[in-house]
CSV table of C-alpha atoms in Angstrom, one decimal:
chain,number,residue,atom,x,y,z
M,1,UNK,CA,14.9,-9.3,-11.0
M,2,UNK,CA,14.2,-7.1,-14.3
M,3,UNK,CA,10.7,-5.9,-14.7
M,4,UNK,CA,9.7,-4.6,-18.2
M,5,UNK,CA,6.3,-2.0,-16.5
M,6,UNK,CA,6.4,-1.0,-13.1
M,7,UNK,CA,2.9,-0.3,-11.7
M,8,UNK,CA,2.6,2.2,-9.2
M,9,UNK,CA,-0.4,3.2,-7.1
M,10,UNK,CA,-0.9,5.6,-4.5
M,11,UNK,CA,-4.9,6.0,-3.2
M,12,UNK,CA,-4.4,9.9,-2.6
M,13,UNK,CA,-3.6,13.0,-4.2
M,14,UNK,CA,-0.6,13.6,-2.1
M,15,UNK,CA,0.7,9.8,-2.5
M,16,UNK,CA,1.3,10.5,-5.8
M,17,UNK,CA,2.3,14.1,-5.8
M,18,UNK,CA,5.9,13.9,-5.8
M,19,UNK,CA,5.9,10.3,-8.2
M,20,UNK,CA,4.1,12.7,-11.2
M,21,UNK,CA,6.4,15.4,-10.6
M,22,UNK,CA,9.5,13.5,-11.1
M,23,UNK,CA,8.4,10.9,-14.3
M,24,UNK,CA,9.6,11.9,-17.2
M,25,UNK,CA,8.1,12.0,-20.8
M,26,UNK,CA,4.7,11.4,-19.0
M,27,UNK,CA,1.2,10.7,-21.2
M,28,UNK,CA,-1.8,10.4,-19.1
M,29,UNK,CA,-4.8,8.3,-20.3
M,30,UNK,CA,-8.1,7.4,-18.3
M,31,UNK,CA,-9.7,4.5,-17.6
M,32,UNK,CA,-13.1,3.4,-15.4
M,33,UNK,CA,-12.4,6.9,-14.2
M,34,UNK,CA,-9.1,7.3,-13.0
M,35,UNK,CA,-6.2,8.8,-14.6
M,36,UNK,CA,-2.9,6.6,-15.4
M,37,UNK,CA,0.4,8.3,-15.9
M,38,UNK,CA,2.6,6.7,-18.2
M,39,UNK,CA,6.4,7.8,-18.1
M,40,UNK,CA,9.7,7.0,-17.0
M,41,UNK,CA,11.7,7.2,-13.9
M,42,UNK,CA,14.7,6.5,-13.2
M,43,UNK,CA,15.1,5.2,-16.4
M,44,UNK,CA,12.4,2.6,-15.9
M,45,UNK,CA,8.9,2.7,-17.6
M,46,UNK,CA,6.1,3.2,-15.0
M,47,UNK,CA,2.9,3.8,-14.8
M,48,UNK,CA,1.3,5.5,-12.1
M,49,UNK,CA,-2.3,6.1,-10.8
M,50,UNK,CA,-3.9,7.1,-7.6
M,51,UNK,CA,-6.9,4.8,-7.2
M,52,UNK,CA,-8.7,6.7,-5.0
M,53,UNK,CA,-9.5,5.4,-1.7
M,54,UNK,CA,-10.9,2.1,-0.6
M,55,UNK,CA,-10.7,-1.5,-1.5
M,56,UNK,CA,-13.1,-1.3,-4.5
M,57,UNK,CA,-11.3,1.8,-6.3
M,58,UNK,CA,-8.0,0.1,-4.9
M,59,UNK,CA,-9.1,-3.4,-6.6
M,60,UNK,CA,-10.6,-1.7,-10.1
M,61,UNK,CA,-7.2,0.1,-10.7
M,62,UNK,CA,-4.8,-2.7,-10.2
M,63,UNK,CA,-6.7,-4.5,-12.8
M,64,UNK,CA,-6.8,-2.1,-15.4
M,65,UNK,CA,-2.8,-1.7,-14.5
M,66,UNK,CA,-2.1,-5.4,-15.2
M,67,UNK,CA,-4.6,-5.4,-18.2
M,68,UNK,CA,-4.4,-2.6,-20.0
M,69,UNK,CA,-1.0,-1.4,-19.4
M,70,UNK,CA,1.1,-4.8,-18.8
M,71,UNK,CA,2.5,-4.0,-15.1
M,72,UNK,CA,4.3,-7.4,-14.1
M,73,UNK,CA,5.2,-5.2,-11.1
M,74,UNK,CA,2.7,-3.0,-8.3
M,75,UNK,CA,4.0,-1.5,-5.9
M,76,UNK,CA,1.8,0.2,-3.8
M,77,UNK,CA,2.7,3.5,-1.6
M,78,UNK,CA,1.0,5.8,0.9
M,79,UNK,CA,-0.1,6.7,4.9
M,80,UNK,CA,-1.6,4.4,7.4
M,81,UNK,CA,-2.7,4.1,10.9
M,82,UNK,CA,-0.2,2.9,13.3
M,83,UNK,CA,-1.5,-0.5,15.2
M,84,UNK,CA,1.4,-1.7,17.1
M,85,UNK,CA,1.6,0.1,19.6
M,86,UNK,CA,5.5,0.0,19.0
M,87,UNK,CA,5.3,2.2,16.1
M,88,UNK,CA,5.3,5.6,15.7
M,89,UNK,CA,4.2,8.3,13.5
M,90,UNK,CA,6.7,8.6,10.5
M,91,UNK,CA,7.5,4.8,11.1
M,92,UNK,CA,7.4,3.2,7.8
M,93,UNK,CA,5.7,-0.8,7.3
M,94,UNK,CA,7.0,-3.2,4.6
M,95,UNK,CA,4.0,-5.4,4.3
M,96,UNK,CA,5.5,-9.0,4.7
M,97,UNK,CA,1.4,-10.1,3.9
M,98,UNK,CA,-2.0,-8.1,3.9
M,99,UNK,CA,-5.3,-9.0,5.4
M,100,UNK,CA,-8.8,-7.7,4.5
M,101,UNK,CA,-9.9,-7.0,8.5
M,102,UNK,CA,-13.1,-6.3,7.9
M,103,UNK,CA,-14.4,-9.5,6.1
M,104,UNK,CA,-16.4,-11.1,8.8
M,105,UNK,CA,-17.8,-14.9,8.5
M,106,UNK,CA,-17.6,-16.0,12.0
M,107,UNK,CA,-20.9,-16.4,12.1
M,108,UNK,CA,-20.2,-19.4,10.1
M,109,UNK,CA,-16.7,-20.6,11.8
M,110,UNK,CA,-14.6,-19.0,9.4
M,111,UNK,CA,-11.5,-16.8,11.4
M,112,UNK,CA,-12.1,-13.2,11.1
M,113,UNK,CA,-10.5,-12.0,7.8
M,114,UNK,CA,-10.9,-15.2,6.0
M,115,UNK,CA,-12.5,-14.9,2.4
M,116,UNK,CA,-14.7,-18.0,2.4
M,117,UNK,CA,-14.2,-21.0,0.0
M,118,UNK,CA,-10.9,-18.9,-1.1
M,119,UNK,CA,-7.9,-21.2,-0.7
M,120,UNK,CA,-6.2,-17.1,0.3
M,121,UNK,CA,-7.4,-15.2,2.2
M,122,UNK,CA,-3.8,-13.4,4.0
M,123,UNK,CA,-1.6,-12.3,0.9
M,124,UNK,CA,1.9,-12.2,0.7
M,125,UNK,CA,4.1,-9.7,-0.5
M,126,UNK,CA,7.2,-10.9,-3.0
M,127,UNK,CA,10.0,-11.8,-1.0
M,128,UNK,CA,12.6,-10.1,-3.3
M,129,UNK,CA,10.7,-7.0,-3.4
M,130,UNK,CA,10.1,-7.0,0.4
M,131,UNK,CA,14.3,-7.3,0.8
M,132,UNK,CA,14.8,-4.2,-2.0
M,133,UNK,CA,12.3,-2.4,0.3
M,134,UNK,CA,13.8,-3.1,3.6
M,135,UNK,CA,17.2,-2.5,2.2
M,136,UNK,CA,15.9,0.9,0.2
M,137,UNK,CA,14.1,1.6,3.7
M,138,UNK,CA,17.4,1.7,6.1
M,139,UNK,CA,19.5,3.5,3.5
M,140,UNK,CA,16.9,6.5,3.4
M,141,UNK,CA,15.2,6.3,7.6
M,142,UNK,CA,17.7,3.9,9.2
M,143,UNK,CA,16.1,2.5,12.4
M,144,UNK,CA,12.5,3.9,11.3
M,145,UNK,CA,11.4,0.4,9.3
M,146,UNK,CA,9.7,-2.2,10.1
M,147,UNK,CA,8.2,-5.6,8.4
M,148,UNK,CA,4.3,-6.4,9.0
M,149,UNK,CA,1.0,-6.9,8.1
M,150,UNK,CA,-0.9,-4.6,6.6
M,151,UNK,CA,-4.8,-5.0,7.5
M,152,UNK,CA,-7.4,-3.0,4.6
M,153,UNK,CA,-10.7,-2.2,5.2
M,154,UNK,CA,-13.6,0.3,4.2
M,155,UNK,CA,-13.0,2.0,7.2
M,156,UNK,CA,-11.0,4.6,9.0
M,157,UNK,CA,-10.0,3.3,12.7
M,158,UNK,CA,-10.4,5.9,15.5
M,159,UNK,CA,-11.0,3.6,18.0
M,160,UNK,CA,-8.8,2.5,21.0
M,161,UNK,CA,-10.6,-0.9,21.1
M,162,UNK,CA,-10.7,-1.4,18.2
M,163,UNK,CA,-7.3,-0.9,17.2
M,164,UNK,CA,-6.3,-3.3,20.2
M,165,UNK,CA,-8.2,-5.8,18.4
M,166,UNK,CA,-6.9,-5.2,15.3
M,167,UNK,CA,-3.4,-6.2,17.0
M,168,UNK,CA,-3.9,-8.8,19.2
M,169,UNK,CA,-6.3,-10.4,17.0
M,170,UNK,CA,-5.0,-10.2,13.7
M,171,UNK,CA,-1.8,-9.1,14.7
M,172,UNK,CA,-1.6,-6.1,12.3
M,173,UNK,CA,1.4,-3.8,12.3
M,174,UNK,CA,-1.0,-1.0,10.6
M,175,UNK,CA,-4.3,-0.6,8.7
M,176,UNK,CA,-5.3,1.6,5.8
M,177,UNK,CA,-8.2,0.9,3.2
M,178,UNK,CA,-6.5,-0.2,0.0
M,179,UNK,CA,-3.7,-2.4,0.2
M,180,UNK,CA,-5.0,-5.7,0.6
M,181,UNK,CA,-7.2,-5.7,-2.1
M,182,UNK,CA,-4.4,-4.3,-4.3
M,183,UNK,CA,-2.4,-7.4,-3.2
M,184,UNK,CA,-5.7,-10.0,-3.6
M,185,UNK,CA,-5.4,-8.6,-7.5
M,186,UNK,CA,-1.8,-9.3,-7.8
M,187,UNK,CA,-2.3,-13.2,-6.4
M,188,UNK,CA,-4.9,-13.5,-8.5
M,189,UNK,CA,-3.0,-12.5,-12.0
M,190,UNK,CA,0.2,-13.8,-10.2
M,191,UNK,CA,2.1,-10.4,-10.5
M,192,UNK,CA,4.5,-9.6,-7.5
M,193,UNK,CA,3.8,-6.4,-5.1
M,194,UNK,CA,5.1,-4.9,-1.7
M,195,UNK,CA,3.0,-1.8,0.2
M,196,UNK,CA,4.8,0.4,1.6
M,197,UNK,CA,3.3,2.1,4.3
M,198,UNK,CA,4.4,5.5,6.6
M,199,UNK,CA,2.3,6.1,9.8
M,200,UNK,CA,0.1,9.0,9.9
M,201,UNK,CA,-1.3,8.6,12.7
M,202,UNK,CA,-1.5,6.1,15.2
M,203,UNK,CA,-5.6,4.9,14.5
M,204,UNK,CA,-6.3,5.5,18.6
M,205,UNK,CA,-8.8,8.5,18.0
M,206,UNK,CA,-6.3,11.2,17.6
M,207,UNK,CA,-6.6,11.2,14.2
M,208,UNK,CA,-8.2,14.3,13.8
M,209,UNK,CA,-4.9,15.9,15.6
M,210,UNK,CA,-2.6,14.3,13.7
M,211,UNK,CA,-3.5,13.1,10.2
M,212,UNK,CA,-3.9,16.5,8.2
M,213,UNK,CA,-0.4,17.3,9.7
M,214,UNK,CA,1.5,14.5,9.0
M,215,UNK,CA,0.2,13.0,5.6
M,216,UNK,CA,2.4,15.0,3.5
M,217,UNK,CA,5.1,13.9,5.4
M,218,UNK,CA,4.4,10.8,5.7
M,219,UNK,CA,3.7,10.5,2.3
M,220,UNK,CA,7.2,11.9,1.2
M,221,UNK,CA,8.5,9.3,3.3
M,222,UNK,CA,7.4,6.2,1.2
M,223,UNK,CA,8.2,8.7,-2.3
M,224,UNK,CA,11.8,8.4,-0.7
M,225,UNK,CA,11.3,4.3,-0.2
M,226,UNK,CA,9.5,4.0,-3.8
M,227,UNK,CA,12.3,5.9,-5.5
M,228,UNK,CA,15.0,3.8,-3.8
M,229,UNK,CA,13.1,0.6,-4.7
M,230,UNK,CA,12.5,1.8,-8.4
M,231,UNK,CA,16.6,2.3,-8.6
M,232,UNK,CA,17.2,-1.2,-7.4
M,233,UNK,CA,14.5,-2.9,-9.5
């Protein structure tokens, strides 16, 4: 697959840290108030942006990527909560689809997460760029990947019961706030996309313990996958 702009996004400061550092040749421009980062790396032109978080920031910025600056690629990289209760922190999720969690119509007999009158409402990722990250993800944490869904929402989950929910009902591997709206844009303008997702905590209420202390981390973690991915593309 040969992409002529990768689009990269990252919703905080330190998802993106390491990405800027390394770009080469970089201009930065804004737009609806954020800052895009246009470079190279590896070789390969990119742009790069950190949305901000949530899904409306997340949704805003993958629009003016694919608009403005021609990404027919997004890949999208940063920290989650853990939901399966298999994973651990520094466990990184390859979304095989995205969910919004906290769209609610039941009232009117729609499933939980379904977008109504959408014929979408669960995204998925591209199946080649899901392979390049599983493959990029062994070579750099062998044993430490998985394949999932990712479930978005305005929200940050600290809740036991809630997360149990989130995984027996929608049968998340991890949630965050950003990435299913990222991936909504990229069905709608029919431009591929993969998240990639490390665990910062594990969304059961020690979040407070865990999440200043591993987001750095966990946030070089999917740099390491991103880079690999870039490489391959």
């Amino acid at each position: 697959m040969t992409y002529a702009t990768i689009g990269i996004i990252g919703a905080m400061q330190e998802e993106i840290k390491l990405l800027l550092e390394q770009m080469e040749g970089t201009q930065s421009e804004q737009h609806a108030g954020l800052t895009y980062y246009r470079g190279t790396f590896h070789g390969r032109k990119v742009v790069l942006t950190q949305s901000g978080v949530g899904k409306v920031n997340a949704a805003v910025c993958t629009q003016v990527l694919i608009d403005r600056f021609g990404a027919d690629v997004v890949l999208f990289t940063g920290v989650a909560g853990a939901v399966d209760p298999e994973l651990n922190i520094g466990d990184i999720v390859i979304s095989a689809s995205s969910l919004q969690h906290d769209v609610d119509v039941t009232a009117l007999g729609f499933p939980r997460g379904t977008i109504p009158y959408q014929a979408v409402s669960e995204y998925p990722s591209d199946e080649g760029l899901v392979r390049l990250a599983q493959a990029a993800g062994e070579k750099v944490f062998p044993g430490r990947c998985r394949t999932g869904k990712v479930l978005s929402g305005d929200q940050f989950i600290a809740d036991r019961a809630v997360v149990r929910g989130l995984y027996e009902e929608l049968g998340g591997a991890c949630t965050e706030m950003e990435g299913a709206s990222v991936a909504q844009v990229c069905h709608m303008n029919g431009i591929p996309h993969v998240i990639i997702r490390s665990m910062s905590d594990k969304a059961d209420g020690s979040a407070h313990v865990n999440f200043a202390d591993f987001t750095v981390e966990a946030a070089d973690r999917s740099f390491a996958i991103v880079s690999e991915i870039v490489q391959s593309l």
